[in-house]
CSV table of C-alpha atoms and ligand atoms in Angstrom, one decimal:
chain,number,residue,atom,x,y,z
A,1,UNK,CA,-85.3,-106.4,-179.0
A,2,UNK,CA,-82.3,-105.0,-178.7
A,3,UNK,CA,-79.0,-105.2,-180.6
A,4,UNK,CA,-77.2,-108.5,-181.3
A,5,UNK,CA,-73.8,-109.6,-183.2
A,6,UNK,CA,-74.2,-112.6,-185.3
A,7,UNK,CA,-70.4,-113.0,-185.3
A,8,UNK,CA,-68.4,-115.5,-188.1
A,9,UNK,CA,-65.8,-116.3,-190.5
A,10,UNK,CA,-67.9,-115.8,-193.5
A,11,UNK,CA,-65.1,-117.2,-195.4
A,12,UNK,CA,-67.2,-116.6,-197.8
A,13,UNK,CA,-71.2,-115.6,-196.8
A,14,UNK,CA,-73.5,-118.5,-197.8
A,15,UNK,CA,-77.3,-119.1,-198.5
A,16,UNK,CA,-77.4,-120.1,-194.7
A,17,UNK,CA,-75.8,-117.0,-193.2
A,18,UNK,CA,-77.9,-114.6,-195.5
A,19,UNK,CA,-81.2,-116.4,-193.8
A,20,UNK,CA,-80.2,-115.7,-190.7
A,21,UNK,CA,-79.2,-111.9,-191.2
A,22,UNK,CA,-82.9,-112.3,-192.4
A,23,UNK,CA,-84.5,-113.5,-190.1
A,24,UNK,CA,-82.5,-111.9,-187.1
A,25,UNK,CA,-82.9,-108.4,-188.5
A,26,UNK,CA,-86.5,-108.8,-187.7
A,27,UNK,CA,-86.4,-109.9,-184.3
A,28,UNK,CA,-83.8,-107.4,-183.2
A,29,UNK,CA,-83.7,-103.4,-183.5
A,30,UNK,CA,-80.1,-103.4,-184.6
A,31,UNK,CA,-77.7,-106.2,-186.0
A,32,UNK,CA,-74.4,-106.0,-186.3
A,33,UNK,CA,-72.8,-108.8,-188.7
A,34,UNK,CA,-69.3,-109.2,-187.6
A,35,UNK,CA,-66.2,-110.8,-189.0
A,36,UNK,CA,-63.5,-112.2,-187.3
A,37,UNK,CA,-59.9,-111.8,-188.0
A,38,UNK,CA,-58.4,-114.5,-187.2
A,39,UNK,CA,-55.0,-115.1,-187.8
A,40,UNK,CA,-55.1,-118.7,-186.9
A,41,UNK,CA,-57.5,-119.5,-189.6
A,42,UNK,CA,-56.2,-119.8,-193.3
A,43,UNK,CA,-59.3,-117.6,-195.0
A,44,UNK,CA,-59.3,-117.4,-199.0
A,45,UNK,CA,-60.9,-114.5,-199.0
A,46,UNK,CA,-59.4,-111.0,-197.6
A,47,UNK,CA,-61.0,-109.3,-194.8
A,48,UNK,CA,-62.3,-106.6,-197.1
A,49,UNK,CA,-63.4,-109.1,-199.3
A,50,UNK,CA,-65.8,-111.0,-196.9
A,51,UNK,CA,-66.9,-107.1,-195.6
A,52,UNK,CA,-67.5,-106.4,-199.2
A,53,UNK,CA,-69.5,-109.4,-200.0
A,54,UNK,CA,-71.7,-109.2,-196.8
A,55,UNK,CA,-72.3,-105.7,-197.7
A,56,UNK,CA,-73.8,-105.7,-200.9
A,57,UNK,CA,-76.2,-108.4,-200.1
A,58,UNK,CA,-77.3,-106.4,-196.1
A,59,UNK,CA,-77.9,-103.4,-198.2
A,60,UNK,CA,-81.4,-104.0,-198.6
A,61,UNK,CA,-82.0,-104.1,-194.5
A,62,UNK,CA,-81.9,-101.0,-193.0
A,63,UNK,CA,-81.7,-102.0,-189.8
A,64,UNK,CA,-78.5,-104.2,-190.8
A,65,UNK,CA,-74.5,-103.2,-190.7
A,66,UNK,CA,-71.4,-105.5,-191.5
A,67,UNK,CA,-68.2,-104.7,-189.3
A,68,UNK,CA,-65.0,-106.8,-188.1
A,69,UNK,CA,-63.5,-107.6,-185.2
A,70,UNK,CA,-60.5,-109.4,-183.4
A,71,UNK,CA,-60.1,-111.1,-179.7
A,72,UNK,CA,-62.4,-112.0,-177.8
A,73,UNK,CA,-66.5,-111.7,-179.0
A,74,UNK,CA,-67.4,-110.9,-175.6
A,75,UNK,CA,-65.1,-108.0,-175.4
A,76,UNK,CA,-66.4,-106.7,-179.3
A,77,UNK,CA,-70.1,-107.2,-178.0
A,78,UNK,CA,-69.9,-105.0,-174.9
A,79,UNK,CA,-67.5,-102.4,-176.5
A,80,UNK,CA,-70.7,-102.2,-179.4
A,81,UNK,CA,-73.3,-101.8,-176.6
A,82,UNK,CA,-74.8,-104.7,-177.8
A,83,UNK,CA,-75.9,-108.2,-175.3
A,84,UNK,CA,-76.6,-110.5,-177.9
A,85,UNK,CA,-74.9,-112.9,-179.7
A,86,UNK,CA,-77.2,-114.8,-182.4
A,87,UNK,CA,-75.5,-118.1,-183.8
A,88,UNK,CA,-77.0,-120.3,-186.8
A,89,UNK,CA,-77.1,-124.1,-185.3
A,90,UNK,CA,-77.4,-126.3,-188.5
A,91,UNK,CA,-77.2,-129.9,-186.7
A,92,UNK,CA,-76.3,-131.0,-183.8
A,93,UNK,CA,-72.9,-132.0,-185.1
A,94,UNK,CA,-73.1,-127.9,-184.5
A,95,UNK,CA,-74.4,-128.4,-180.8
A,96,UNK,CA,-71.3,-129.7,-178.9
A,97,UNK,CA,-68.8,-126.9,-179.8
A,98,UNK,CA,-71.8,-124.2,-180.0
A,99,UNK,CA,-72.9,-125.3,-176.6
A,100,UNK,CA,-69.1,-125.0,-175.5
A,101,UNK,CA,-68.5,-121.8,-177.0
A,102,UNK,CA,-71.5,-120.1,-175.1
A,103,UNK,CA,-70.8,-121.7,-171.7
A,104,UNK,CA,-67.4,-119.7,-172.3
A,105,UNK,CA,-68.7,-116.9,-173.7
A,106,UNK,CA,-70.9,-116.7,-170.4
A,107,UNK,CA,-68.1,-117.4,-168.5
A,108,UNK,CA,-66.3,-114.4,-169.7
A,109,UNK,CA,-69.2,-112.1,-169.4
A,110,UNK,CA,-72.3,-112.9,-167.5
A,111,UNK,CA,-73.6,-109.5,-169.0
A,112,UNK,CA,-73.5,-111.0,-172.7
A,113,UNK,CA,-76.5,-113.5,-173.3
A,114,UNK,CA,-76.2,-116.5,-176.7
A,115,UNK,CA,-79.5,-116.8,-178.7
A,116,UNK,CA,-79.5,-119.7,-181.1
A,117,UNK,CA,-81.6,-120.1,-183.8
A,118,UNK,CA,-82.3,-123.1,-186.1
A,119,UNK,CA,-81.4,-123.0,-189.8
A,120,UNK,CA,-83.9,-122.7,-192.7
A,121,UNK,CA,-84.0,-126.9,-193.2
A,122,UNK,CA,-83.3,-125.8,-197.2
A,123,UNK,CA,-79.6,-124.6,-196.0
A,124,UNK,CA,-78.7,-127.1,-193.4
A,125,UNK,CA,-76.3,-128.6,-195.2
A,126,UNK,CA,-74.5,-125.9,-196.8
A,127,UNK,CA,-71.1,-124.2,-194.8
A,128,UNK,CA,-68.5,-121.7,-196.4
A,129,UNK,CA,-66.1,-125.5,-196.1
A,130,UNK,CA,-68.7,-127.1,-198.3
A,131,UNK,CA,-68.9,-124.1,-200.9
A,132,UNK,CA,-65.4,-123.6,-201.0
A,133,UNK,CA,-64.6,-127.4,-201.5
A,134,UNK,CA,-67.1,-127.8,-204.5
A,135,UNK,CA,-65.9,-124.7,-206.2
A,136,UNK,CA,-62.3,-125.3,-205.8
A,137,UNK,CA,-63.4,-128.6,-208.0
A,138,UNK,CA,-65.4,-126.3,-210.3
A,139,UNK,CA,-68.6,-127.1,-209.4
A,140,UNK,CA,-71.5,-125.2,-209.8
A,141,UNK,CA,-72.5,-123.4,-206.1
A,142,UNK,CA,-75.5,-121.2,-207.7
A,143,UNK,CA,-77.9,-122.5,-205.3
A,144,UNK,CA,-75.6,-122.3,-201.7
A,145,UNK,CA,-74.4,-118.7,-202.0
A,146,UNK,CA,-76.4,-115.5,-202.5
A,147,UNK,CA,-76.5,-114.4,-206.5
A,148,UNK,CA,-74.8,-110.9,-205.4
A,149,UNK,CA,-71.3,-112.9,-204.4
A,150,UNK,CA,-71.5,-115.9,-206.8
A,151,UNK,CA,-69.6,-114.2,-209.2
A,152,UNK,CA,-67.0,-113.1,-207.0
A,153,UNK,CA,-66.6,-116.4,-205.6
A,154,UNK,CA,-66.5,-117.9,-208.8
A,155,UNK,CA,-63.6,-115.1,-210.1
A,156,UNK,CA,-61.7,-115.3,-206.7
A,157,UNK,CA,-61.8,-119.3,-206.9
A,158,UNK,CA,-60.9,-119.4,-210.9
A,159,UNK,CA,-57.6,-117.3,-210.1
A,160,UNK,CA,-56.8,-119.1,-206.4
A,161,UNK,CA,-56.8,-122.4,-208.1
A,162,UNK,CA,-54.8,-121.3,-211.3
A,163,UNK,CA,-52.0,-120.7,-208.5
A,164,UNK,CA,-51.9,-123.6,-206.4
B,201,PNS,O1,-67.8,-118.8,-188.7
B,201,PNS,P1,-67.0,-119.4,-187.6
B,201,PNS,O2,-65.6,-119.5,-188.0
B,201,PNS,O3,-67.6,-120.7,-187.1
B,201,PNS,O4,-67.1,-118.4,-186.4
B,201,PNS,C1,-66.4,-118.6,-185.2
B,201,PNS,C2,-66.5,-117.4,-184.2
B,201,PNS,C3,-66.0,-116.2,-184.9
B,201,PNS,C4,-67.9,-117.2,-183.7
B,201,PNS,C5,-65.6,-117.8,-183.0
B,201,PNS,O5,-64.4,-118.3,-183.5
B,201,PNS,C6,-65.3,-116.6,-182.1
B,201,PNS,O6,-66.2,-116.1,-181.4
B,201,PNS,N1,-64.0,-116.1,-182.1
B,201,PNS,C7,-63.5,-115.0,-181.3
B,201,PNS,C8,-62.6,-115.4,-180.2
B,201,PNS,C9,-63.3,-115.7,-178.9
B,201,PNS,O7,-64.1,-114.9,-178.4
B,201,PNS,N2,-63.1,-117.0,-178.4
B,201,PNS,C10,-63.8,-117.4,-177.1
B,201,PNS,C11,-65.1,-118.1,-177.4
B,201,PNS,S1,-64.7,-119.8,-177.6
């Protein structure tokens, strides 16, 4: 069905992202996982670092590649040949800004279509805010992120707080 961008932060990757990718990669030919630079946003995690952790856990799906982008989505979708954007909608605390985001995203680009899919129920309540909040406390996050980037996370939050 095509190729679609599931675009985020991924500040860092969680459980609920990584079902997604899942799920996604068989519905579509081609997805392209893209993160955003965005400069108004205070990540923890580098760029490369978020590229790096969504790449060793996509490795396993063929069909599946992990890029980054800045600007506007629409622009990034069209300039990938792609007409799909796929978003995750955990709640519908999610719904009003998702809903706002796609009218605009239409409005943009009538060429450039938003498919939304529901979370896994197991990973609604989990967000890259909730992760990062309970390991910056020190608390264990072994069941919201994938096992490839706990470690990292773990490591990356160990020498983040050590600083502040
Ligand atoms: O993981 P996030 O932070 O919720 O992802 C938000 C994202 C990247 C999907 C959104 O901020 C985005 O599309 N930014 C690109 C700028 C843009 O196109 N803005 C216009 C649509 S409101």
């Amino acid at each position: 069905m095509g190729v679609a961008v599931y675009p985020g932060s991924f500040d860092p990757v969680t459980n609920g992202h990584l079902d997604i990718i899942d799920r996604a990669s068989k519905v579509f030919d081609h997805l392209i996982v893209a993160v955003l630079e965005n400069p108004r946003k205070n990540a923890i995690f580098s760029m490369d670092e978020r590229v790096e952790m969504l790449n060793s856990i996509v490795g396993q799906y063929k069909n599946v590649e992990v890029d980054c982008f800045r600007g506007l989505l629409v622009n990034y979708v069209q300039k990938r040949n792609a007409s799909i954007i796929i978003k995750g909608l955990r709640a519908m605390s999610d719904f009003e800004f998702e809903f706002q985001m796609a009218l605009v995203n239409r409005k943009l680009s009538e060429n450039v279509e938003t498919l939304f899919m529901m979370t896994n129920n197991m990973y609604s309540y989990v967000s890259s805010s909730i992760v990062k909040e309970i390991a910056g406390y020190g608390g264990d996050i072994r069941a919201l992120v994938p096992s490839q980037v706990y470690q990292r996370i773990k490591d990356k939050f160990a020498a983040h707080f050590k600083n502040v």
